[in-house]
Amino acid sequence: MTYQRWLTLLKLCVSVTLVARGWLTWRWDSPIRGLVWQEDWWTGLIHQLTGMTWSDFATASDPWINQGLMVFGLILILGATLPWSVSGKCCPWTRWLLWPMAFLLFLDSLARWVASDFDFGMAIEHALQMVTPIALFFATGKNVSLRRWSLLVSIAAAMTFIGHGFYAAGIHPVPLSYQNMTMNILGVTQESAILFLSIVGWLDIVFAIGIFFKPARIVSLIYLVVWGAATASARIVAHFDVSLSGWALDPWAFETAVRTSHWLLPLLLLLLYRYRLNPKEQA
């Protein structure tokens, strides 16, 4: 494993994340709509600026919200081309455009947190997705510090798995989607599904913390890679359906793809520790 191959995997992770989130926003809407339609937040301001009632504003704003979300999604999809130019000789300045991509991912995650009634788990669960463009930014600079890079990604990985664990373990109410996926894949009752989720939820938390302790780091990262890939692919497995119209993989293939960072970034951490990569190898 060379640094260039490692960097290619990181670029792929960023591209897949941006394309998937962009498609899901463009094709299947986004909770960002809910940020605009927070009546308690905006009623007074809207009335003061426009004189409109909230119901009039909600009706009038729907078309431009739809258009805005389509533009939002298309920007993310187009942004998926950025990783392949950031380390090139012709336009290295494009790496700075990774920050707006990270901001858009942050905005989507913020909306999901608000929609969850401000659950702590949701506030941190998408940390790996948000950090992917930033991780690439810091991996392609002139003075790359892989120690700082690994710390950034380790913190994001811990946040994601702890957030996921909070829901699975029942610290927050266990989402019905988690229960249904578990029942569909394992063929168990709801009670057994909840018990299974509780066990793996606590394992998520334990191994997320374990990556910060050298004796447990490798085992913890292996768990994050395997379980991150399993939970991502569960979206396809649980909703796999063969109908007269063919394979029903949309949106589930993209729901899986947008979680690529949940296993690929921990894998890149593992490769980093295993091969002791040298950034000076990059062109």
Short mmCIF file of C-alpha atoms in Angstrom, two decimals:
data_model
loop_
_atom_site.label_atom_id
_atom_site.label_comp_id
_atom_site.label_asym_id
_atom_site.label_seq_id
_atom_site.Cartn_x
_atom_site.Cartn_y
_atom_site.Cartn_z
CA MET A 1 0.00 0.00 0.00
CA THR A 2 1.44 3.35 -1.11
CA TYR A 3 0.31 6.79 -0.06
CA GLN A 4 -1.02 7.43 -3.58
CA ARG A 5 -3.27 4.37 -3.45
CA TRP A 6 -4.40 5.30 0.04
CA LEU A 7 -5.19 8.82 -1.19
CA THR A 8 -7.16 7.40 -4.12
CA LEU A 9 -9.38 5.50 -1.68
CA LEU A 10 -9.93 8.70 0.27
CA LYS A 11 -10.87 10.57 -2.91
CA LEU A 12 -13.28 7.78 -3.81
CA CYS A 13 -14.88 8.02 -0.37
CA VAL A 14 -15.46 11.76 -0.80
CA SER A 15 -16.87 11.37 -4.32
CA VAL A 16 -19.27 8.59 -3.38
CA THR A 17 -20.48 10.49 -0.30
CA LEU A 18 -21.16 13.67 -2.29
CA VAL A 19 -22.88 11.88 -5.17
CA ALA A 20 -25.07 9.82 -2.86
CA ARG A 21 -26.12 12.71 -0.64
CA GLY A 22 -26.67 14.87 -3.71
CA TRP A 23 -28.87 12.25 -5.35
CA LEU A 24 -30.88 11.64 -2.19
CA THR A 25 -31.47 15.39 -1.84
CA TRP A 26 -32.28 15.97 -5.52
CA ARG A 27 -34.44 12.87 -5.95
CA TRP A 28 -35.87 12.18 -2.49
CA ASP A 29 -36.01 15.54 -0.70
CA SER A 30 -34.12 16.57 2.45
CA PRO A 31 -34.91 17.53 6.05
CA ILE A 32 -33.39 20.91 5.17
CA ARG A 33 -36.95 21.78 4.19
CA GLY A 34 -37.77 21.53 7.88
CA LEU A 35 -35.22 24.21 8.76
CA VAL A 36 -37.11 26.67 6.59
CA TRP A 37 -40.46 25.57 7.96
CA GLN A 38 -39.61 25.99 11.63
CA GLU A 39 -42.66 28.08 12.49
CA ASP A 40 -41.47 29.00 15.98
CA TRP A 41 -38.19 30.32 14.58
CA TRP A 42 -39.36 32.36 11.62
CA THR A 43 -42.98 33.52 12.12
CA GLY A 44 -42.11 36.87 13.68
CA LEU A 45 -39.33 37.64 11.21
CA ILE A 46 -41.43 36.67 8.18
CA HIS A 47 -44.33 38.82 9.33
CA GLN A 48 -42.03 41.74 10.09
CA LEU A 49 -40.26 41.60 6.72
CA THR A 50 -43.13 40.67 4.42
CA GLY A 51 -46.37 41.08 6.37
CA MET A 52 -47.28 37.48 5.42
CA THR A 53 -48.94 35.03 7.78
CA TRP A 54 -47.13 31.76 8.38
CA SER A 55 -49.62 29.72 6.37
CA ASP A 56 -49.25 32.09 3.40
CA PHE A 57 -45.47 31.89 3.63
CA ALA A 58 -45.49 28.10 3.85
CA THR A 59 -47.65 27.87 0.74
CA ALA A 60 -45.66 30.44 -1.22
CA SER A 61 -42.26 29.07 -0.22
CA ASP A 62 -42.86 25.46 -1.25
CA PRO A 63 -41.95 25.87 -4.95
CA TRP A 64 -38.70 27.73 -4.31
CA ILE A 65 -37.73 25.29 -1.55
CA ASN A 66 -38.17 22.48 -4.07
CA GLN A 67 -35.99 24.30 -6.57
CA GLY A 68 -33.43 25.16 -3.91
CA LEU A 69 -33.12 21.54 -2.84
CA MET A 70 -32.67 20.44 -6.44
CA VAL A 71 -29.85 22.96 -6.83
CA PHE A 72 -28.41 21.81 -3.47
CA GLY A 73 -28.37 18.21 -4.68
CA LEU A 74 -26.86 19.07 -8.06
CA ILE A 75 -24.07 21.10 -6.44
CA LEU A 76 -23.14 18.08 -4.31
CA ILE A 77 -23.21 15.77 -7.33
CA LEU A 78 -20.99 18.15 -9.31
CA GLY A 79 -18.75 18.52 -6.26
CA ALA A 80 -17.95 14.83 -6.54
CA THR A 81 -15.51 15.76 -9.30
CA LEU A 82 -13.41 17.93 -6.96
CA PRO A 83 -11.41 15.12 -5.29
CA TRP A 84 -9.83 14.20 -8.61
CA SER A 85 -8.42 17.68 -9.22
CA VAL A 86 -7.26 18.74 -5.75
CA SER A 87 -3.79 17.23 -6.05
CA GLY A 88 -3.29 17.94 -9.74
CA LYS A 89 -0.81 20.48 -11.10
CA CYS A 90 -3.33 22.45 -13.19
CA CYS A 91 -5.73 23.65 -10.49
CA PRO A 92 -4.70 22.71 -6.95
CA TRP A 93 -6.74 25.66 -5.65
CA THR A 94 -9.86 23.52 -6.12
CA ARG A 95 -9.09 21.78 -2.81
CA TRP A 96 -10.47 24.88 -1.08
CA LEU A 97 -13.85 24.12 -2.65
CA LEU A 98 -13.99 21.06 -0.43
CA TRP A 99 -14.96 23.36 2.44
CA PRO A 100 -18.26 24.48 0.83
CA MET A 101 -19.02 20.79 0.20
CA ALA A 102 -18.38 20.07 3.87
CA PHE A 103 -20.67 22.96 4.81
CA LEU A 104 -23.50 21.56 2.68
CA LEU A 105 -23.09 18.16 4.34
CA PHE A 106 -23.10 19.93 7.71
CA LEU A 107 -26.32 21.76 6.80
CA ASP A 108 -28.00 18.47 5.89
CA SER A 109 -26.86 16.91 9.17
CA LEU A 110 -27.98 19.96 11.14
CA ALA A 111 -31.44 19.62 9.63
CA ARG A 112 -31.58 15.95 10.66
CA TRP A 113 -30.60 16.89 14.20
CA VAL A 114 -33.35 19.51 14.40
CA ALA A 115 -35.87 17.04 12.94
CA SER A 116 -34.93 14.52 15.67
CA ASP A 117 -35.97 17.02 18.39
CA PHE A 118 -32.30 17.67 19.13
CA ASP A 119 -31.28 14.12 20.11
CA PHE A 120 -27.61 14.07 21.09
CA GLY A 121 -27.06 10.90 19.06
CA MET A 122 -28.30 12.54 15.88
CA ALA A 123 -26.09 15.58 16.52
CA ILE A 124 -22.97 13.42 16.16
CA GLU A 125 -24.07 10.43 14.06
CA HIS A 126 -23.16 11.99 10.69
CA ALA A 127 -19.72 13.22 11.76
CA LEU A 128 -17.86 10.89 9.38
CA GLN A 129 -19.96 11.99 6.42
CA MET A 130 -19.39 15.67 7.23
CA VAL A 131 -15.64 15.25 7.73
CA THR A 132 -14.86 13.41 4.48
CA PRO A 133 -14.17 16.55 2.37
CA ILE A 134 -12.19 18.08 5.25
CA ALA A 135 -10.17 14.89 5.62
CA LEU A 136 -9.23 15.07 1.94
CA PHE A 137 -8.34 18.76 2.29
CA PHE A 138 -5.85 18.01 5.05
CA ALA A 139 -4.46 14.96 3.24
CA THR A 140 -3.54 16.96 0.13
CA GLY A 141 -1.81 20.03 1.57
CA LYS A 142 1.90 20.81 1.28
CA ASN A 143 2.77 19.87 4.85
CA VAL A 144 0.56 16.89 5.52
CA SER A 145 0.45 15.73 9.12
CA LEU A 146 -0.96 12.22 9.19
CA ARG A 147 -0.94 12.35 12.99
CA ARG A 148 -3.39 15.26 12.93
CA TRP A 149 -5.34 13.63 10.11
CA SER A 150 -5.75 10.43 12.08
CA LEU A 151 -6.86 12.36 15.17
CA LEU A 152 -9.50 14.24 13.16
CA VAL A 153 -10.88 11.08 11.57
CA SER A 154 -10.69 9.13 14.83
CA ILE A 155 -12.81 11.75 16.60
CA ALA A 156 -15.32 11.75 13.75
CA ALA A 157 -15.45 7.94 13.73
CA ALA A 158 -16.01 7.82 17.48
CA MET A 159 -18.80 10.39 17.23
CA THR A 160 -20.54 8.50 14.43
CA PHE A 161 -20.49 5.14 16.18
CA ILE A 162 -21.41 6.57 19.58
CA GLY A 163 -24.32 8.41 17.96
CA HIS A 164 -25.41 5.22 16.21
CA GLY A 165 -24.94 3.30 19.45
CA PHE A 166 -27.16 5.70 21.40
CA TYR A 167 -30.08 4.75 19.15
CA ALA A 168 -29.35 1.05 18.88
CA ALA A 169 -28.75 0.62 22.63
CA GLY A 170 -32.00 2.36 23.50
CA ILE A 171 -30.47 5.43 25.14
CA HIS A 172 -32.62 7.26 22.60
CA PRO A 173 -35.83 5.54 21.42
CA VAL A 174 -34.83 2.74 19.05
CA PRO A 175 -35.90 3.86 15.54
CA LEU A 176 -38.54 1.70 13.91
CA SER A 177 -36.35 1.57 10.79
CA TYR A 178 -33.58 -0.12 12.83
CA GLN A 179 -36.05 -2.65 14.18
CA ASN A 180 -37.58 -3.40 10.78
CA MET A 181 -34.19 -3.84 9.08
CA THR A 182 -33.05 -6.22 11.81
CA MET A 183 -36.25 -8.26 11.66
CA ASN A 184 -36.16 -8.43 7.85
CA ILE A 185 -32.51 -9.47 7.65
CA LEU A 186 -32.31 -11.85 10.63
CA GLY A 187 -35.90 -13.10 10.52
CA VAL A 188 -36.43 -12.53 14.25
CA THR A 189 -39.21 -11.09 16.38
CA GLN A 190 -39.34 -7.45 17.39
CA GLU A 191 -38.24 -8.31 20.94
CA SER A 192 -35.22 -10.23 19.66
CA ALA A 193 -34.38 -7.42 17.25
CA ILE A 194 -34.40 -4.87 20.06
CA LEU A 195 -32.18 -7.13 22.20
CA PHE A 196 -29.74 -7.62 19.32
CA LEU A 197 -29.64 -3.88 18.63
CA SER A 198 -29.03 -3.16 22.31
CA ILE A 199 -26.01 -5.47 22.37
CA VAL A 200 -24.42 -4.08 19.22
CA GLY A 201 -25.29 -0.55 20.30
CA TRP A 202 -23.19 -0.89 23.43
CA LEU A 203 -20.44 -2.54 21.37
CA ASP A 204 -20.51 0.49 19.08
CA ILE A 205 -19.87 2.76 22.04
CA VAL A 206 -17.16 0.56 23.56
CA PHE A 207 -15.19 0.11 20.33
CA ALA A 208 -15.63 3.78 19.38
CA ILE A 209 -13.84 4.70 22.60
CA GLY A 210 -11.32 1.87 22.10
CA ILE A 211 -9.75 3.46 19.02
CA PHE A 212 -8.09 6.07 21.28
CA PHE A 213 -6.22 3.42 23.29
CA LYS A 214 -3.24 1.81 21.59
CA PRO A 215 -3.74 -1.76 22.92
CA ALA A 216 -7.35 -1.80 21.66
CA ARG A 217 -6.94 0.38 18.56
CA ILE A 218 -6.52 -2.26 15.86
CA VAL A 219 -9.32 -4.50 17.14
CA SER A 220 -11.58 -1.49 17.56
CA LEU A 221 -10.90 -0.26 14.03
CA ILE A 222 -11.55 -3.73 12.59
CA TYR A 223 -14.92 -3.71 14.38
CA LEU A 224 -15.73 -0.26 13.00
CA VAL A 225 -14.85 -1.35 9.46
CA VAL A 226 -16.86 -4.58 9.58
CA TRP A 227 -19.88 -3.23 11.42
CA GLY A 228 -19.84 0.06 9.49
CA ALA A 229 -19.98 -1.88 6.21
CA ALA A 230 -22.67 -4.20 7.58
CA THR A 231 -24.97 -1.41 8.76
CA ALA A 232 -24.48 0.51 5.51
CA SER A 233 -25.27 -2.50 3.30
CA ALA A 234 -28.24 -3.40 5.53
CA ARG A 235 -30.17 -0.67 3.68
CA ILE A 236 -29.96 -2.72 0.49
CA VAL A 237 -30.34 -6.15 2.08
CA ALA A 238 -33.39 -5.24 4.17
CA HIS A 239 -35.20 -3.52 1.30
CA PHE A 240 -34.10 -5.77 -1.53
CA ASP A 241 -37.10 -6.45 -3.70
CA VAL A 242 -37.65 -8.10 -7.04
CA SER A 243 -40.77 -6.88 -8.80
CA LEU A 244 -42.06 -6.73 -12.31
CA SER A 245 -40.27 -3.42 -12.69
CA GLY A 246 -36.88 -4.86 -11.80
CA TRP A 247 -34.51 -4.35 -8.89
CA ALA A 248 -35.85 -1.74 -6.47
CA LEU A 249 -32.51 -0.26 -5.37
CA ASP A 250 -33.36 3.44 -5.34
CA PRO A 251 -33.04 5.03 -2.82
CA TRP A 252 -31.50 2.14 -0.87
CA ALA A 253 -28.35 1.83 -2.96
CA PHE A 254 -27.70 5.52 -2.34
CA GLU A 255 -28.55 5.19 1.37
CA THR A 256 -25.83 2.55 1.46
CA ALA A 257 -23.40 4.61 -0.61
CA VAL A 258 -23.79 7.74 1.51
CA ARG A 259 -22.56 5.68 4.48
CA THR A 260 -19.36 4.63 2.70
CA SER A 261 -17.35 6.81 5.07
CA HIS A 262 -18.67 4.79 8.03
CA TRP A 263 -16.41 1.90 7.04
CA LEU A 264 -13.92 3.29 4.52
CA LEU A 265 -12.50 6.05 6.73
CA PRO A 266 -11.90 3.60 9.61
CA LEU A 267 -10.28 1.30 7.04
CA LEU A 268 -8.00 4.15 5.94
CA LEU A 269 -7.05 4.67 9.57
CA LEU A 270 -6.25 0.97 9.84
CA LEU A 271 -4.11 1.08 6.69
CA LEU A 272 -2.36 4.17 7.99
CA TYR A 273 -1.29 2.37 11.16
CA ARG A 274 -0.47 -0.85 9.31
CA TYR A 275 1.72 0.55 6.53
CA ARG A 276 3.10 3.74 8.12
CA LEU A 277 2.45 5.66 4.93
CA ASN A 278 4.63 8.57 3.83
CA PRO A 279 2.87 11.70 2.42
CA LYS A 280 6.06 12.61 0.52
CA GLU A 281 5.18 9.86 -1.94
CA GLN A 282 2.39 11.98 -3.41
CA ALA A 283 3.04 13.67 -6.72
#
